[in-house]
PDB file of C-alpha atoms in Angstrom:
ATOM      1  CA  THR A  13       2.630 -64.841  -4.844  1.00 56.00           C
ATOM      2  CA  LEU A  14       3.300 -66.084  -1.063  1.00 61.00           C
ATOM      3  CA  TRP A  15       5.229 -68.991  -2.089  1.00 85.00           C
ATOM      4  CA  TRP A  16       7.764 -67.369  -4.240  1.00 86.00           C
ATOM      5  CA  PRO A  17       9.393 -65.839  -1.157  1.00 87.00           C
ATOM      6  CA  ILE A  18       9.374 -69.583   0.340  1.00 89.00           C
ATOM      7  CA  TYR A  19      10.553 -70.821  -3.204  1.00 90.00           C
ATOM      8  CA  GLY A  20      13.193 -68.102  -3.684  1.00 91.00           C
ATOM      9  CA  PHE A  21      14.460 -69.330   0.024  1.00 93.00           C
ATOM     10  CA  PHE A  22      14.508 -72.951  -0.973  1.00 93.00           C
ATOM     11  CA  ILE A  23      16.776 -72.276  -4.312  1.00 95.00           C
ATOM     12  CA  TRP A  24      19.049 -69.818  -2.279  1.00 95.00           C
ATOM     13  CA  MET A  25      19.927 -72.970   0.002  1.00 96.00           C
ATOM     14  CA  ILE A  26      20.204 -75.473  -2.819  1.00 96.00           C
ATOM     15  CA  ILE A  27      22.386 -73.592  -4.499  1.00 97.00           C
ATOM     16  CA  THR A  28      24.236 -72.531  -0.995  1.00 97.00           C
ATOM     17  CA  GLY A  29      24.460 -76.027   0.205  1.00 96.00           C
ATOM     18  CA  PHE A  30      25.444 -77.973  -2.940  1.00 97.00           C
ATOM     19  CA  SER A  31      28.471 -75.107  -3.410  1.00 97.00           C
ATOM     20  CA  ASN A  32      29.932 -75.949   0.194  1.00 96.00           C
ATOM     21  CA  ALA A  33      29.164 -79.668  -0.584  1.00 97.00           C
ATOM     22  CA  VAL A  34      31.516 -79.945  -3.497  1.00 97.00           C
ATOM     23  CA  ASN A  35      33.763 -77.623  -1.293  1.00 96.00           C
ATOM     24  CA  LEU A  36      33.708 -79.704   0.888  1.00 95.00           C
ATOM     25  CA  THR A  37      34.369 -82.261  -1.212  1.00 94.00           C
ATOM     26  CA  ASP A  38      37.314 -81.214  -2.380  1.00 93.00           C
ATOM     27  CA  GLY A  39      40.225 -82.422  -0.269  1.00 89.00           C
ATOM     28  CA  LEU A  40      41.899 -85.171  -1.995  1.00 91.00           C
ATOM     29  CA  ASP A  41      43.576 -85.130  -5.358  1.00 91.00           C
ATOM     30  CA  GLY A  42      40.780 -85.614  -8.346  1.00 91.00           C
ATOM     31  CA  LEU A  43      37.700 -86.528  -5.930  1.00 95.00           C
ATOM     32  CA  ALA A  44      35.773 -83.641  -6.309  1.00 95.00           C
ATOM     33  CA  ILE A  45      36.368 -82.880  -9.720  1.00 96.00           C
ATOM     34  CA  SER A  46      35.576 -87.253 -10.941  1.00 96.00           C
ATOM     35  CA  ILE A  47      32.497 -86.810  -8.952  1.00 97.00           C
ATOM     36  CA  THR A  48      31.546 -83.126 -10.366  1.00 98.00           C
ATOM     37  CA  PHE A  49      32.331 -84.913 -14.081  1.00 98.00           C
ATOM     38  CA  VAL A  50      29.377 -88.156 -13.509  1.00 98.00           C
ATOM     39  CA  THR A  51      27.432 -85.710 -11.763  1.00 98.00           C
ATOM     40  CA  VAL A  52      27.386 -83.122 -14.880  1.00 98.00           C
ATOM     41  CA  SER A  53      27.178 -85.858 -17.540  1.00 98.00           C
ATOM     42  CA  THR A  54      23.982 -86.501 -15.562  1.00 97.00           C
ATOM     43  CA  LEU A  55      22.731 -83.535 -15.284  1.00 97.00           C
ATOM     44  CA  THR A  56      23.334 -83.449 -19.332  1.00 97.00           C
ATOM     45  CA  VAL A  57      20.696 -85.935 -20.519  1.00 96.00           C
ATOM     46  CA  PHE A  58      18.265 -84.519 -17.963  1.00 96.00           C
ATOM     47  CA  THR A  59      18.660 -80.552 -19.362  1.00 96.00           C
ATOM     48  CA  TYR A  60      18.935 -82.279 -23.209  1.00 96.00           C
ATOM     49  CA  LEU A  61      15.331 -84.383 -22.181  1.00 95.00           C
ATOM     50  CA  THR A  62      13.961 -81.507 -20.775  1.00 95.00           C
ATOM     51  CA  GLY A  63      14.607 -79.558 -23.453  1.00 94.00           C
ATOM     52  CA  ASN A  64      12.461 -81.737 -25.995  1.00 93.00           C
ATOM     53  CA  LEU A  65       8.975 -81.357 -26.169  1.00 93.00           C
ATOM     54  CA  GLY A  66       8.258 -84.715 -27.217  1.00 93.00           C
ATOM     55  CA  HIS A  67      10.690 -86.697 -24.705  1.00 92.00           C
ATOM     56  CA  ALA A  68       9.669 -84.582 -21.666  1.00 92.00           C
ATOM     57  CA  THR A  69       6.067 -85.127 -22.597  1.00 91.00           C
ATOM     58  CA  PHE A  70       6.973 -88.893 -23.107  1.00 92.00           C
ATOM     59  CA  LEU A  71       9.189 -89.152 -19.857  1.00 90.00           C
ATOM     60  CA  GLY A  72       7.173 -86.467 -17.334  1.00 90.00           C
ATOM     61  CA  LEU A  73       9.421 -84.280 -17.381  1.00 90.00           C
ATOM     62  CA  ILE A  74       8.613 -80.005 -17.425  1.00 91.00           C
ATOM     63  CA  HIS A  75       9.693 -78.900 -20.880  1.00 93.00           C
ATOM     64  CA  ASN A  76      11.797 -76.247 -20.353  1.00 92.00           C
ATOM     65  CA  PRO A  77      12.903 -74.862 -24.438  1.00 92.00           C
ATOM     66  CA  ALA A  78      15.866 -72.937 -22.891  1.00 89.00           C
ATOM     67  CA  ALA A  79      17.218 -76.024 -21.633  1.00 92.00           C
ATOM     68  CA  ALA A  80      18.966 -76.762 -25.341  1.00 88.00           C
ATOM     69  CA  GLU A  81      21.488 -74.144 -24.152  1.00 93.00           C
ATOM     70  CA  VAL A  82      21.728 -75.358 -20.619  1.00 96.00           C
ATOM     71  CA  THR A  83      22.794 -78.524 -22.336  1.00 96.00           C
ATOM     72  CA  ILE A  84      25.575 -77.595 -24.051  1.00 96.00           C
ATOM     73  CA  PHE A  85      27.204 -75.353 -20.663  1.00 97.00           C
ATOM     74  CA  CYS A  86      26.452 -79.044 -19.010  1.00 97.00           C
ATOM     75  CA  ALA A  87      28.528 -80.706 -21.694  1.00 97.00           C
ATOM     76  CA  ALA A  88      31.085 -77.825 -21.549  1.00 97.00           C
ATOM     77  CA  LEU A  89      31.144 -78.114 -17.938  1.00 97.00           C
ATOM     78  CA  ALA A  90      31.760 -82.217 -18.474  1.00 97.00           C
ATOM     79  CA  GLY A  91      34.516 -81.446 -20.979  1.00 97.00           C
ATOM     80  CA  ALA A  92      36.039 -79.060 -18.656  1.00 96.00           C
ATOM     81  CA  SER A  93      36.391 -81.440 -16.041  1.00 96.00           C
ATOM     82  CA  LEU A  94      37.755 -84.264 -17.784  1.00 96.00           C
ATOM     83  CA  GLY A  95      40.359 -81.828 -19.144  1.00 95.00           C
ATOM     84  CA  PHE A  96      40.775 -80.261 -14.955  1.00 95.00           C
ATOM     85  CA  LEU A  97      40.810 -83.872 -14.073  1.00 95.00           C
ATOM     86  CA  TRP A  98      43.932 -84.856 -16.487  1.00 94.00           C
ATOM     87  CA  PHE A  99      45.490 -82.777 -14.158  1.00 94.00           C
ATOM     88  CA  ASN A 100      44.518 -82.845 -10.582  1.00 92.00           C
ATOM     89  CA  SER A 101      44.920 -87.467 -10.881  1.00 89.00           C
ATOM     90  CA  PRO A 102      47.129 -88.130  -8.139  1.00 84.00           C
ATOM     91  CA  PRO A 103      49.574 -86.778  -7.850  1.00 88.00           C
ATOM     92  CA  ALA A 104      47.893 -83.394  -8.785  1.00 85.00           C
ATOM     93  CA  GLU A 105      49.736 -81.119 -10.343  1.00 89.00           C
ATOM     94  CA  MET A 106      46.802 -78.526 -10.319  1.00 88.00           C
ATOM     95  CA  PHE A 107      44.363 -77.552  -7.684  1.00 90.00           C
ATOM     96  CA  MET A 108      41.150 -76.484  -8.021  1.00 90.00           C
ATOM     97  CA  GLY A 109      40.384 -74.328  -4.332  1.00 90.00           C
ATOM     98  CA  ASP A 110      37.483 -72.857  -2.779  1.00 92.00           C
ATOM     99  CA  VAL A 111      36.991 -70.354  -6.271  1.00 94.00           C
ATOM    100  CA  GLY A 112      36.777 -73.537  -8.300  1.00 94.00           C
ATOM    101  CA  SER A 113      34.489 -75.536  -6.009  1.00 95.00           C
ATOM    102  CA  LEU A 114      32.441 -72.991  -4.878  1.00 96.00           C
ATOM    103  CA  ALA A 115      31.669 -71.835  -8.769  1.00 96.00           C
ATOM    104  CA  LEU A 116      31.076 -75.435  -9.670  1.00 96.00           C
ATOM    105  CA  GLY A 117      28.859 -76.492  -7.165  1.00 97.00           C
ATOM    106  CA  GLY A 118      27.313 -73.258  -7.609  1.00 97.00           C
ATOM    107  CA  SER A 119      26.884 -74.155 -11.459  1.00 97.00           C
ATOM    108  CA  ILE A 120      25.533 -77.555 -10.746  1.00 98.00           C
ATOM    109  CA  ALA A 121      22.856 -76.564  -8.037  1.00 98.00           C
ATOM    110  CA  THR A 122      21.577 -73.729 -10.763  1.00 97.00           C
ATOM    111  CA  VAL A 123      21.475 -75.805 -13.742  1.00 97.00           C
ATOM    112  CA  ALA A 124      18.726 -78.357 -11.494  1.00 96.00           C
ATOM    113  CA  VAL A 125      17.284 -75.118 -10.637  1.00 95.00           C
ATOM    114  CA  ILE A 126      16.930 -74.155 -14.303  1.00 94.00           C
ATOM    115  CA  ILE A 127      15.455 -77.534 -15.167  1.00 94.00           C
ATOM    116  CA  LYS A 128      13.044 -77.833 -11.995  1.00 93.00           C
ATOM    117  CA  GLN A 129      15.276 -81.455 -10.577  1.00 93.00           C
ATOM    118  CA  GLU A 130      15.841 -79.729  -6.996  1.00 93.00           C
ATOM    119  CA  PHE A 131      15.341 -82.705  -5.729  1.00 93.00           C
ATOM    120  CA  LEU A 132      16.999 -85.061  -8.150  1.00 95.00           C
ATOM    121  CA  LEU A 133      19.856 -83.409  -7.115  1.00 96.00           C
ATOM    122  CA  GLY A 134      20.131 -84.779  -4.473  1.00 95.00           C
ATOM    123  CA  LEU A 135      20.903 -88.716  -5.633  1.00 96.00           C
ATOM    124  CA  MET A 136      22.803 -86.776  -8.986  1.00 96.00           C
ATOM    125  CA  GLY A 137      25.207 -85.250  -6.723  1.00 95.00           C
ATOM    126  CA  GLY A 138      24.783 -87.761  -3.577  1.00 96.00           C
ATOM    127  CA  VAL A 139      28.979 -88.350  -2.919  1.00 97.00           C
ATOM    128  CA  PHE A 140      28.440 -84.448  -2.589  1.00 97.00           C
ATOM    129  CA  ILE A 141      25.391 -84.681   0.177  1.00 97.00           C
ATOM    130  CA  ILE A 142      26.677 -87.583   1.947  1.00 97.00           C
ATOM    131  CA  GLU A 143      30.331 -85.358   2.236  1.00 96.00           C
ATOM    132  CA  MET A 144      28.289 -82.607   3.618  1.00 96.00           C
ATOM    133  CA  LEU A 145      26.259 -84.322   5.879  1.00 96.00           C
ATOM    134  CA  SER A 146      29.213 -85.852   7.487  1.00 96.00           C
ATOM    135  CA  VAL A 147      30.336 -82.770   8.621  1.00 96.00           C
ATOM    136  CA  MET A 148      26.620 -81.487   9.594  1.00 96.00           C
ATOM    137  CA  LEU A 149      26.705 -84.841  11.923  1.00 96.00           C
ATOM    138  CA  GLN A 150      30.398 -84.520  13.127  1.00 96.00           C
ATOM    139  CA  VAL A 151      29.553 -80.446  14.308  1.00 96.00           C
ATOM    140  CA  ALA A 152      26.337 -81.825  15.704  1.00 96.00           C
ATOM    141  CA  SER A 153      28.031 -84.546  17.242  1.00 95.00           C
ATOM    142  CA  TYR A 154      30.701 -82.602  19.026  1.00 95.00           C
ATOM    143  CA  LYS A 155      28.729 -79.824  20.156  1.00 95.00           C
ATOM    144  CA  THR A 156      26.234 -81.747  21.736  1.00 95.00           C
ATOM    145  CA  THR A 157      28.154 -84.628  23.283  1.00 94.00           C
ATOM    146  CA  GLY A 158      31.423 -83.837  22.874  1.00 92.00           C
ATOM    147  CA  LYS A 159      32.343 -86.910  21.310  1.00 94.00           C
ATOM    148  CA  ARG A 160      33.410 -87.283  17.196  1.00 93.00           C
ATOM    149  CA  ILE A 161      31.174 -89.509  15.214  1.00 94.00           C
ATOM    150  CA  PHE A 162      34.045 -90.111  12.942  1.00 93.00           C
ATOM    151  CA  LYS A 163      37.875 -89.604  13.417  1.00 94.00           C
ATOM    152  CA  MET A 164      37.826 -86.781  10.750  1.00 93.00           C
ATOM    153  CA  SER A 165      35.400 -85.379   8.876  1.00 91.00           C
ATOM    154  CA  PRO A 166      34.406 -84.754   5.915  1.00 94.00           C
ATOM    155  CA  ILE A 167      34.012 -88.661   5.504  1.00 94.00           C
ATOM    156  CA  HIS A 168      36.907 -88.613   2.896  1.00 95.00           C
ATOM    157  CA  HIS A 169      39.314 -87.934   5.669  1.00 94.00           C
ATOM    158  CA  HIS A 170      38.017 -90.703   8.456  1.00 95.00           C
ATOM    159  CA  PHE A 171      38.833 -93.311   5.433  1.00 96.00           C
ATOM    160  CA  GLU A 172      42.303 -91.910   5.217  1.00 95.00           C
ATOM    161  CA  LEU A 173      42.737 -91.701   8.869  1.00 95.00           C
ATOM    162  CA  LEU A 174      41.308 -95.376   8.851  1.00 95.00           C
ATOM    163  CA  GLY A 175      44.375 -96.199   6.239  1.00 95.00           C
ATOM    164  CA  TRP A 176      42.783 -96.190   3.110  1.00 95.00           C
ATOM    165  CA  LYS A 177      45.065 -95.033  -0.021  1.00 95.00           C
ATOM    166  CA  GLU A 178      44.100 -91.859  -1.034  1.00 94.00           C
ATOM    167  CA  THR A 179      43.920 -93.230  -4.871  1.00 94.00           C
ATOM    168  CA  LYS A 180      41.244 -96.632  -3.330  1.00 96.00           C
ATOM    169  CA  ILE A 181      39.120 -93.940  -1.784  1.00 96.00           C
ATOM    170  CA  VAL A 182      38.551 -91.811  -4.866  1.00 95.00           C
ATOM    171  CA  PHE A 183      37.832 -94.685  -7.042  1.00 96.00           C
ATOM    172  CA  ARG A 184      35.561 -96.209  -4.176  1.00 97.00           C
ATOM    173  CA  PHE A 185      33.703 -92.634  -4.453  1.00 97.00           C
ATOM    174  CA  LEU A 186      33.066 -92.764  -7.729  1.00 97.00           C
ATOM    175  CA  ILE A 187      31.952 -96.122  -8.107  1.00 98.00           C
ATOM    176  CA  VAL A 188      29.280 -94.899  -5.566  1.00 98.00           C
ATOM    177  CA  ALA A 189      28.919 -91.609  -7.440  1.00 98.00           C
ATOM    178  CA  ILE A 190      28.693 -93.469 -10.643  1.00 98.00           C
ATOM    179  CA  PHE A 191      25.542 -95.621  -8.516  1.00 98.00           C
ATOM    180  CA  PHE A 192      23.978 -92.279  -7.760  1.00 98.00           C
ATOM    181  CA  ALA A 193      23.739 -91.490 -11.562  1.00 97.00           C
ATOM    182  CA  LEU A 194      22.574 -94.025 -12.899  1.00 97.00           C
ATOM    183  CA  LEU A 195      19.729 -94.365 -10.172  1.00 96.00           C
ATOM    184  CA  SER A 196      19.034 -91.180 -10.590  1.00 96.00           C
ATOM    185  CA  LEU A 197      18.408 -91.782 -14.449  1.00 95.00           C
ATOM    186  CA  ALA A 198      16.239 -95.324 -13.788  1.00 94.00           C
ATOM    187  CA  THR A 199      14.162 -92.556 -11.920  1.00 93.00           C
ATOM    188  CA  LEU A 200      12.916 -91.243 -15.586  1.00 90.00           C
ATOM    189  CA  LYS A 201      10.973 -94.816 -16.220  1.00 82.00           C
ATOM    190  CA  LEU A 202      10.045 -94.776 -12.249  1.00 78.00           C
ATOM    191  CA  ARG A 203       7.698 -91.518 -12.349  1.00 65.00           C
TER     192      ARG A 203
END
């Protein structure tokens, strides 16, 4: 019973932190939603495997019978992400805003908590974590030394100021997100 308050605080930190990480990433056309699609698609695989007793047992996952419904939610979220990306790709006709990015981040983190993959979420959503860490490092460096590490944070704006085109940044970050997704799927057999 002593661990429940600690675990509750841990869950709160994950959901709050990941919501803000997605929000920080939403600074270029198509960036946050394309990475969200990759992350949610990976979570869809994990929720399906977690909800199936045979697969969960074989892969060493914690079986959760309710994960079947969560799989449908993740698949719907992935589909909605693709639909939104159609209008948010450069040049964007529609913007997500804080309401969308915070809700997506909270949804992704909540799914990870439900299927007990809180730590793996850091790998699945690695680009979001990198974006958040770039802001944290920039603020910490500026407050302690008065110097900036990056030209601007989050890090995608740093690359913008280096002269990279917006589409180049989005596609390169998407490639990194796919790499993190494949790496997290590889952990299924590395347990």
